[in-house]
Structure formats: C-alpha cells, structure tokens
Amino acid sequence: MTVINTISELRECLAQHRKEGHSIGLVPTMGALHEGHASLVRRSVKENDVTVVSIFLNPTQFNDPKDLERYPRTLDADCRILEQCGADIAFAPTVKEIYPEPDTRQFSYPPTDTVMEGAMRPGHFNGVCQIVSKLFSYVEPDRGYFGEKDYQQIAVIRRMADDLGFRLQIVPCPVVRQSDGLALSSRNALLSPEERKTAANIYRILNESRSLGLSVQQTHDWVVKEINAIPGLEVQYFSIVDGDSLADVTSWDETASIVGCITVFCGTTPIRLIDHIRYK
Ligand code: PAF
C-alpha cells in the first residue's frame, strides 16, 4: 500500500491507473479505523481494481471544538488495518493541503441536511459536503463507500453528488455491530468498558421496538422512555422518518421505507452515539 500526503501525487498516481482502465473505489474516513471501516475497504477491494482510503480528520464538520480535540488519532494503526484489508492507497493529507484557504462554499439540501443531525449540529453537513466533494474531485472514483451507521450522511452525500454532477455510484454498506448489538464507531474508543455495556441497550431497545405493534408516536415515546430509564443514557432525539427523504412520518402506511434515527448521550463525558433501526 502506498501512503500519499499530497493532492498532486494522488492525482498523478490515479491518472496512471485510469490510463490502464482500472476502476477506482474510494472509502472516505476520518481515521480511528475499526471493523466497520474495514468492511467498507474489503468491499471496495472486491469491487474495484484500485481502492483509495482517505484518512482526514476534517475540521470543518466539527461544530464543537472539544469534539474535534478528543477525536482519536491513530494513523499508524490505521495504516496497518488498511494493509491487511488490501487497500492500495492511503491518502492522508494535512489540513493545510486540503484547506490552503478557508472553504467558503455553502451546501444546502433541505430537509435532508436540516433535520436531526443537521438541526443538532449546525454546519456539520456543510463541512461533510465540503470535504467529500473535494475528495470526489481529486479521486474521481467509480464508487464511493459509506457506512449506513451515518444514515443521514449518506442521504446528504447522495444529494450533493447529484447536485454537483459527480457520476460515481454511492454504495451504502450495512452497520457492523459488536456481538451485543452496539454499532461500531470510532467514538466507542472514548467509552469506558462499563459505558460500552450500557450503550448496547440502545440497539436492544430499538430492535425490541420493531415488534411492539404500537403506532408511530407510541413507538417513539416507548423508545425514548426505555432508553432514558437506563442510568448513563440520555436520548437527544429519536425521529421516525421516511427512509429516503428523512421527512417525519406519522403512520406506518405512509411510505414504503421507514427508519428510526437516534442520538443518545452516553456516560459521564458524555459521548454522543448515533444509531438507527429500519422498521420497513
Ligand atoms: O463519516 C465520516 O467518517 C466522515 O463524515 C467522512 C465521510 C469521512 C467525511 O469526513
């Protein structure tokens, strides 16, 4: 695997591959890689001739400086994981390389980017669109791989890619979970072993909520009540939405695809965890 730090070197290397007719898969990451990322990389390796994994802790998508400060940074271990998964290129640029000047572009895709995470973290999706659009234009991938754990992020990136005319295929990949159901996330590294156990209740409760036979509103209220009843967990929001538009739904018959998206504060720090469940 080649580690590349500059855009010009990346472009040069990929131009050669394109000349040879190689297909290119891109897996954007912020590092602190875990099995969830590894599953995306392995899938890209299987489906493309060349896999590029970007490792870039993108400052413009953090609206809370403390969150950025405590985000785990593990470049050497990340590169070892990528080698094992068969990635061809790790693109690990500096902040100056990506943002020599502040990026003033504004992306706006309401309601997809204004509800849920968009409402709780103003500017977050704008930062995601800034970096992902840059990566798409440097790499010009045939396919881009994104974890469904960040369900809303994929919906926003799809709209941005359509809007800017990127011709790649966005490939959503299933959430990878611990055996107790906790969705793998780089933020889990910030939880104590006890908090990790507590956090596993989030998915257990979401999963149970699928078989209650309650209305949408009752299901919503039940999930919030059950999670909040567990010491160390506090729901920030739980929204039951159309799986494509992310607009709120009020009845199970309203649309063909329905997803419940949740954000929960866990532990004393506290760490913000997100997850979702598909109802239909
Ligand atoms: O999902 C992430 O890790 C980030 O939001 C992404 C897509 C790599 C952009 O920085």
Short mmCIF file of C-alpha atoms and ligand atoms in Angstrom, two decimals:
data_model
loop_
_atom_site.label_atom_id
_atom_site.label_comp_id
_atom_site.label_asym_id
_atom_site.label_seq_id
_atom_site.Cartn_x
_atom_site.Cartn_y
_atom_site.Cartn_z
CA MET A 1 0.00 0.00 0.00
CA THR A 2 1.22 3.47 -0.85
CA VAL A 3 0.73 6.32 1.60
CA ILE A 4 0.20 9.63 -0.19
CA ASN A 5 0.04 13.03 1.51
CA THR A 6 -0.45 15.47 -1.35
CA ILE A 7 -3.24 16.04 -3.86
CA SER A 8 -0.83 16.33 -6.79
CA GLU A 9 0.81 12.98 -6.01
CA LEU A 10 -2.61 11.37 -5.59
CA ARG A 11 -3.83 12.73 -8.93
CA GLU A 12 -0.65 11.59 -10.70
CA CYS A 13 -0.90 8.08 -9.30
CA LEU A 14 -4.61 7.74 -10.16
CA ALA A 15 -4.14 9.14 -13.68
CA GLN A 16 -1.83 6.20 -14.35
CA HIS A 17 -4.44 3.72 -13.10
CA ARG A 18 -7.16 5.38 -15.18
CA LYS A 19 -4.95 5.16 -18.28
CA GLU A 20 -4.77 1.43 -17.68
CA GLY A 21 -8.58 1.25 -17.46
CA HIS A 22 -8.65 0.45 -13.74
CA SER A 23 -11.84 1.08 -11.78
CA ILE A 24 -11.40 3.12 -8.60
CA GLY A 25 -13.19 2.77 -5.26
CA LEU A 26 -12.99 5.50 -2.61
CA VAL A 27 -13.55 4.96 1.12
CA PRO A 28 -13.54 8.33 2.90
CA THR A 29 -12.67 8.10 6.63
CA MET A 30 -11.52 10.29 9.48
CA GLY A 31 -9.17 7.58 10.78
CA ALA A 32 -9.50 5.72 14.09
CA LEU A 33 -10.40 2.77 11.92
CA HIS A 34 -12.36 -0.20 13.23
CA GLU A 35 -14.01 -3.28 11.81
CA GLY A 36 -16.83 -1.12 10.38
CA HIS A 37 -14.34 0.75 8.17
CA ALA A 38 -12.51 -2.48 7.37
CA SER A 39 -15.75 -3.93 5.98
CA LEU A 40 -16.09 -0.93 3.62
CA VAL A 41 -12.49 -1.26 2.48
CA ARG A 42 -12.80 -5.01 1.88
CA ARG A 43 -15.94 -4.43 -0.16
CA SER A 44 -14.24 -1.76 -2.26
CA VAL A 45 -11.23 -4.04 -2.80
CA LYS A 46 -13.58 -6.76 -4.04
CA GLU A 47 -15.49 -4.46 -6.40
CA ASN A 48 -12.71 -2.25 -7.82
CA ASP A 49 -9.22 -2.58 -9.29
CA VAL A 50 -7.87 0.18 -7.05
CA THR A 51 -9.04 1.22 -3.59
CA VAL A 52 -8.19 4.63 -2.16
CA VAL A 53 -8.88 5.22 1.54
CA SER A 54 -8.70 8.80 2.74
CA ILE A 55 -7.72 9.41 6.35
CA PHE A 56 -8.50 13.01 7.17
CA LEU A 57 -9.92 14.39 10.38
CA ASN A 58 -11.97 17.09 8.70
CA PRO A 59 -12.12 20.16 10.97
CA THR A 60 -14.93 21.87 9.04
CA GLN A 61 -17.52 19.27 10.03
CA PHE A 62 -16.96 19.67 13.79
CA ASN A 63 -19.14 22.36 15.28
CA ASP A 64 -17.80 21.57 18.75
CA PRO A 65 -14.01 22.16 19.06
CA LYS A 66 -13.87 19.82 22.10
CA ASP A 67 -15.32 17.03 19.99
CA LEU A 68 -12.56 17.54 17.39
CA GLU A 69 -9.89 17.72 20.10
CA ARG A 70 -10.82 14.40 21.70
CA TYR A 71 -11.41 12.53 18.42
CA PRO A 72 -8.99 9.54 18.43
CA ARG A 73 -5.93 9.86 16.15
CA THR A 74 -4.32 6.52 15.30
CA LEU A 75 -2.61 6.86 11.89
CA ASP A 76 -0.05 4.03 12.28
CA ALA A 77 -2.62 1.52 13.45
CA ASP A 78 -4.98 2.72 10.68
CA CYS A 79 -2.36 2.02 8.01
CA ARG A 80 -1.78 -1.48 9.40
CA ILE A 81 -5.52 -2.21 9.15
CA LEU A 82 -5.65 -0.88 5.59
CA GLU A 83 -2.68 -3.04 4.55
CA GLN A 84 -4.45 -6.10 5.94
CA CYS A 85 -7.65 -5.23 4.05
CA GLY A 86 -5.79 -4.91 0.75
CA ALA A 87 -6.21 -1.14 0.20
CA ASP A 88 -3.91 0.24 -2.50
CA ILE A 89 -3.60 3.88 -1.48
CA ALA A 90 -3.97 5.62 1.87
CA PHE A 91 -4.46 9.32 1.27
CA ALA A 92 -3.53 11.14 4.49
CA PRO A 93 -3.19 14.88 3.76
CA THR A 94 -2.64 17.72 6.24
CA VAL A 95 -5.34 20.31 6.93
CA LYS A 96 -3.23 22.89 5.02
CA GLU A 97 -3.14 20.63 1.98
CA ILE A 98 -6.93 20.34 1.85
CA TYR A 99 -7.78 23.85 3.03
CA PRO A 100 -4.94 26.20 1.98
CA GLU A 101 -7.67 28.86 2.25
CA PRO A 102 -10.88 28.60 4.28
CA ASP A 103 -13.58 26.79 2.30
CA THR A 104 -16.45 29.27 2.00
CA ARG A 105 -18.74 27.05 -0.08
CA GLN A 106 -22.25 26.60 1.29
CA PHE A 107 -24.24 23.45 0.59
CA SER A 108 -27.93 23.36 1.36
CA TYR A 109 -30.22 20.37 0.79
CA PRO A 110 -33.29 20.84 2.97
CA PRO A 111 -34.92 18.96 4.55
CA THR A 112 -32.28 16.21 4.24
CA ASP A 113 -29.49 18.26 5.84
CA THR A 114 -31.60 20.38 8.20
CA VAL A 115 -33.40 17.72 10.27
CA MET A 116 -31.92 15.51 13.04
CA GLU A 117 -28.08 15.81 12.94
CA GLY A 118 -28.48 18.90 10.76
CA ALA A 119 -30.55 20.61 13.45
CA MET A 120 -28.35 19.44 16.36
CA ARG A 121 -25.00 20.17 14.73
CA PRO A 122 -25.34 23.33 12.61
CA GLY A 123 -22.73 23.38 9.85
CA HIS A 124 -21.87 19.71 10.24
CA PHE A 125 -23.24 18.55 6.89
CA ASN A 126 -21.86 21.61 5.16
CA GLY A 127 -18.40 20.51 6.35
CA VAL A 128 -19.09 16.92 5.26
CA CYS A 129 -20.11 18.14 1.78
CA GLN A 130 -17.00 20.36 1.59
CA ILE A 131 -14.58 17.51 2.24
CA VAL A 132 -16.43 14.76 0.39
CA SER A 133 -16.88 16.93 -2.73
CA LYS A 134 -13.15 17.70 -2.65
CA LEU A 135 -12.31 14.01 -2.32
CA PHE A 136 -14.67 13.12 -5.17
CA SER A 137 -12.99 15.66 -7.42
CA TYR A 138 -9.42 14.57 -6.55
CA VAL A 139 -10.11 10.84 -6.86
CA GLU A 140 -12.94 10.76 -9.45
CA PRO A 141 -13.97 7.35 -8.12
CA ASP A 142 -16.30 4.93 -9.87
CA ARG A 143 -17.74 4.01 -6.48
CA GLY A 144 -17.77 5.66 -3.06
CA TYR A 145 -18.33 3.53 0.04
CA PHE A 146 -20.15 4.89 3.10
CA GLY A 147 -21.32 3.18 6.28
CA GLU A 148 -25.07 3.13 6.85
CA LYS A 149 -24.38 3.85 10.51
CA ASP A 150 -24.36 7.50 9.47
CA TYR A 151 -27.68 7.04 7.75
CA GLN A 152 -28.43 10.73 7.26
CA GLN A 153 -24.92 11.46 5.99
CA ILE A 154 -25.42 9.08 3.06
CA ALA A 155 -28.70 10.81 2.13
CA VAL A 156 -26.98 14.22 2.20
CA ILE A 157 -23.97 12.97 0.18
CA ARG A 158 -26.31 11.49 -2.45
CA ARG A 159 -27.96 14.89 -2.87
CA MET A 160 -24.61 16.69 -3.04
CA ALA A 161 -23.28 14.21 -5.63
CA ASP A 162 -26.43 14.64 -7.77
CA ASP A 163 -26.29 18.40 -7.39
CA LEU A 164 -22.65 18.69 -8.46
CA GLY A 165 -22.94 16.06 -11.19
CA PHE A 166 -20.49 13.51 -9.81
CA ARG A 167 -21.04 10.33 -11.75
CA LEU A 168 -19.95 7.82 -9.15
CA GLN A 169 -22.11 5.15 -7.58
CA ILE A 170 -22.70 5.73 -3.86
CA VAL A 171 -22.52 2.34 -2.15
CA PRO A 172 -24.20 2.20 1.29
CA CYS A 173 -22.73 -0.55 3.50
CA PRO A 174 -24.52 -2.19 6.47
CA VAL A 175 -23.73 -1.22 10.07
CA VAL A 176 -21.20 -3.52 11.74
CA ARG A 177 -22.14 -4.33 15.35
CA GLN A 178 -20.45 -5.86 18.39
CA SER A 179 -21.95 -9.19 19.47
CA ASP A 180 -24.14 -7.30 21.98
CA GLY A 181 -25.51 -5.05 19.21
CA LEU A 182 -23.53 -1.85 19.85
CA ALA A 183 -22.85 -0.21 16.48
CA LEU A 184 -19.10 0.09 15.88
CA SER A 185 -17.96 3.71 15.96
CA SER A 186 -14.63 5.46 16.41
CA ARG A 187 -16.25 7.24 19.35
CA ASN A 188 -16.69 3.92 21.20
CA ALA A 189 -12.96 4.13 21.99
CA LEU A 190 -13.85 7.06 24.27
CA LEU A 191 -16.26 4.94 26.36
CA SER A 192 -15.21 3.01 29.48
CA PRO A 193 -15.87 -0.77 29.37
CA GLU A 194 -18.87 -0.19 31.66
CA GLU A 195 -20.25 2.57 29.39
CA ARG A 196 -19.87 0.31 26.36
CA LYS A 197 -22.06 -2.28 28.06
CA THR A 198 -24.63 0.40 28.89
CA ALA A 199 -24.55 1.69 25.29
CA ALA A 200 -25.51 -1.75 23.96
CA ASN A 201 -29.01 -1.12 25.37
CA ILE A 202 -29.62 1.43 22.62
CA TYR A 203 -29.80 -1.17 19.86
CA ARG A 204 -31.53 -3.73 22.08
CA ILE A 205 -34.36 -1.27 22.71
CA LEU A 206 -34.53 -0.10 19.09
CA ASN A 207 -34.73 -3.70 17.98
CA GLU A 208 -37.46 -4.54 20.51
CA SER A 209 -39.47 -1.55 19.31
CA ARG A 210 -39.99 -3.23 15.94
CA SER A 211 -42.26 -5.90 17.35
CA LEU A 212 -44.44 -3.90 19.75
CA GLY A 213 -47.33 -3.33 17.37
CA LEU A 214 -47.67 0.29 18.53
CA SER A 215 -48.41 3.42 16.47
CA VAL A 216 -45.52 5.58 15.24
CA GLN A 217 -45.99 8.10 18.06
CA GLN A 218 -46.32 5.38 20.71
CA THR A 219 -43.22 3.61 19.38
CA HIS A 220 -41.32 6.89 19.52
CA ASP A 221 -42.39 7.57 23.10
CA TRP A 222 -41.67 3.99 24.22
CA VAL A 223 -38.10 4.05 22.83
CA VAL A 224 -37.32 7.39 24.44
CA LYS A 225 -38.78 6.31 27.80
CA GLU A 226 -36.96 2.94 27.83
CA ILE A 227 -33.57 4.40 26.93
CA ASN A 228 -33.86 7.32 29.33
CA ALA A 229 -34.72 4.89 32.11
CA ILE A 230 -31.21 3.41 31.87
CA PRO A 231 -28.69 5.27 34.08
CA GLY A 232 -25.93 6.75 31.91
CA LEU A 233 -28.08 7.12 28.76
CA GLU A 234 -29.99 10.19 27.64
CA VAL A 235 -31.77 10.47 24.30
CA GLN A 236 -31.04 13.68 22.42
CA TYR A 237 -33.55 12.93 19.68
CA PHE A 238 -35.35 9.97 18.19
CA SER A 239 -37.04 10.57 14.83
CA ILE A 240 -39.11 8.09 12.84
CA VAL A 241 -38.70 9.20 9.24
CA ASP A 242 -39.12 8.30 5.59
CA GLY A 243 -36.02 6.27 4.68
CA ASP A 244 -35.29 8.38 1.59
CA SER A 245 -36.45 11.95 2.21
CA LEU A 246 -35.92 11.79 6.01
CA ALA A 247 -39.21 13.66 6.48
CA ASP A 248 -41.12 12.70 9.66
CA VAL A 249 -43.81 10.06 9.25
CA THR A 250 -46.93 9.76 11.38
CA SER A 251 -48.24 6.37 10.23
CA TRP A 252 -46.63 3.08 9.23
CA ASP A 253 -48.59 3.03 5.95
CA GLU A 254 -47.42 6.45 4.86
CA THR A 255 -44.40 5.34 2.86
CA ALA A 256 -42.53 2.23 1.70
CA SER A 257 -39.35 2.80 3.71
CA ILE A 258 -39.32 3.87 7.38
CA VAL A 259 -36.29 4.30 9.62
CA GLY A 260 -35.89 5.38 13.25
CA CYS A 261 -32.80 7.55 13.77
CA ILE A 262 -31.49 8.16 17.27
CA THR A 263 -28.78 10.08 19.06
CA VAL A 264 -28.00 9.24 22.68
CA PHE A 265 -25.58 10.78 25.18
CA CYS A 266 -23.71 8.03 26.97
CA GLY A 267 -21.64 8.18 30.15
CA THR A 268 -20.17 10.99 32.18
CA THR A 269 -18.11 12.81 29.50
CA PRO A 270 -20.72 12.32 27.79
CA ILE A 271 -20.13 10.69 24.38
CA ARG A 272 -22.72 11.23 21.66
CA LEU A 273 -23.68 7.97 19.93
CA ILE A 274 -25.87 7.63 16.87
CA ASP A 275 -27.73 4.61 15.56
CA HIS A 276 -30.81 3.72 13.54
CA ILE A 277 -33.29 0.94 13.02
CA ARG A 278 -35.22 0.01 9.90
CA TYR A 279 -38.94 -0.51 10.51
CA LYS A 280 -39.77 -1.26 6.88
O1 PAF B 1 -18.22 9.50 8.10
C1 PAF B 1 -17.12 10.04 8.26
O2 PAF B 1 -16.18 9.48 8.84
C2 PAF B 1 -16.92 11.45 7.72
O3 PAF B 1 -18.05 12.22 7.88
C3 PAF B 1 -16.43 11.48 6.26
C4 PAF B 1 -17.46 10.93 5.31
C5 PAF B 1 -15.15 10.68 6.15
C6 PAF B 1 -16.13 12.92 5.86
O4 PAF B 1 -15.16 13.49 6.66
#
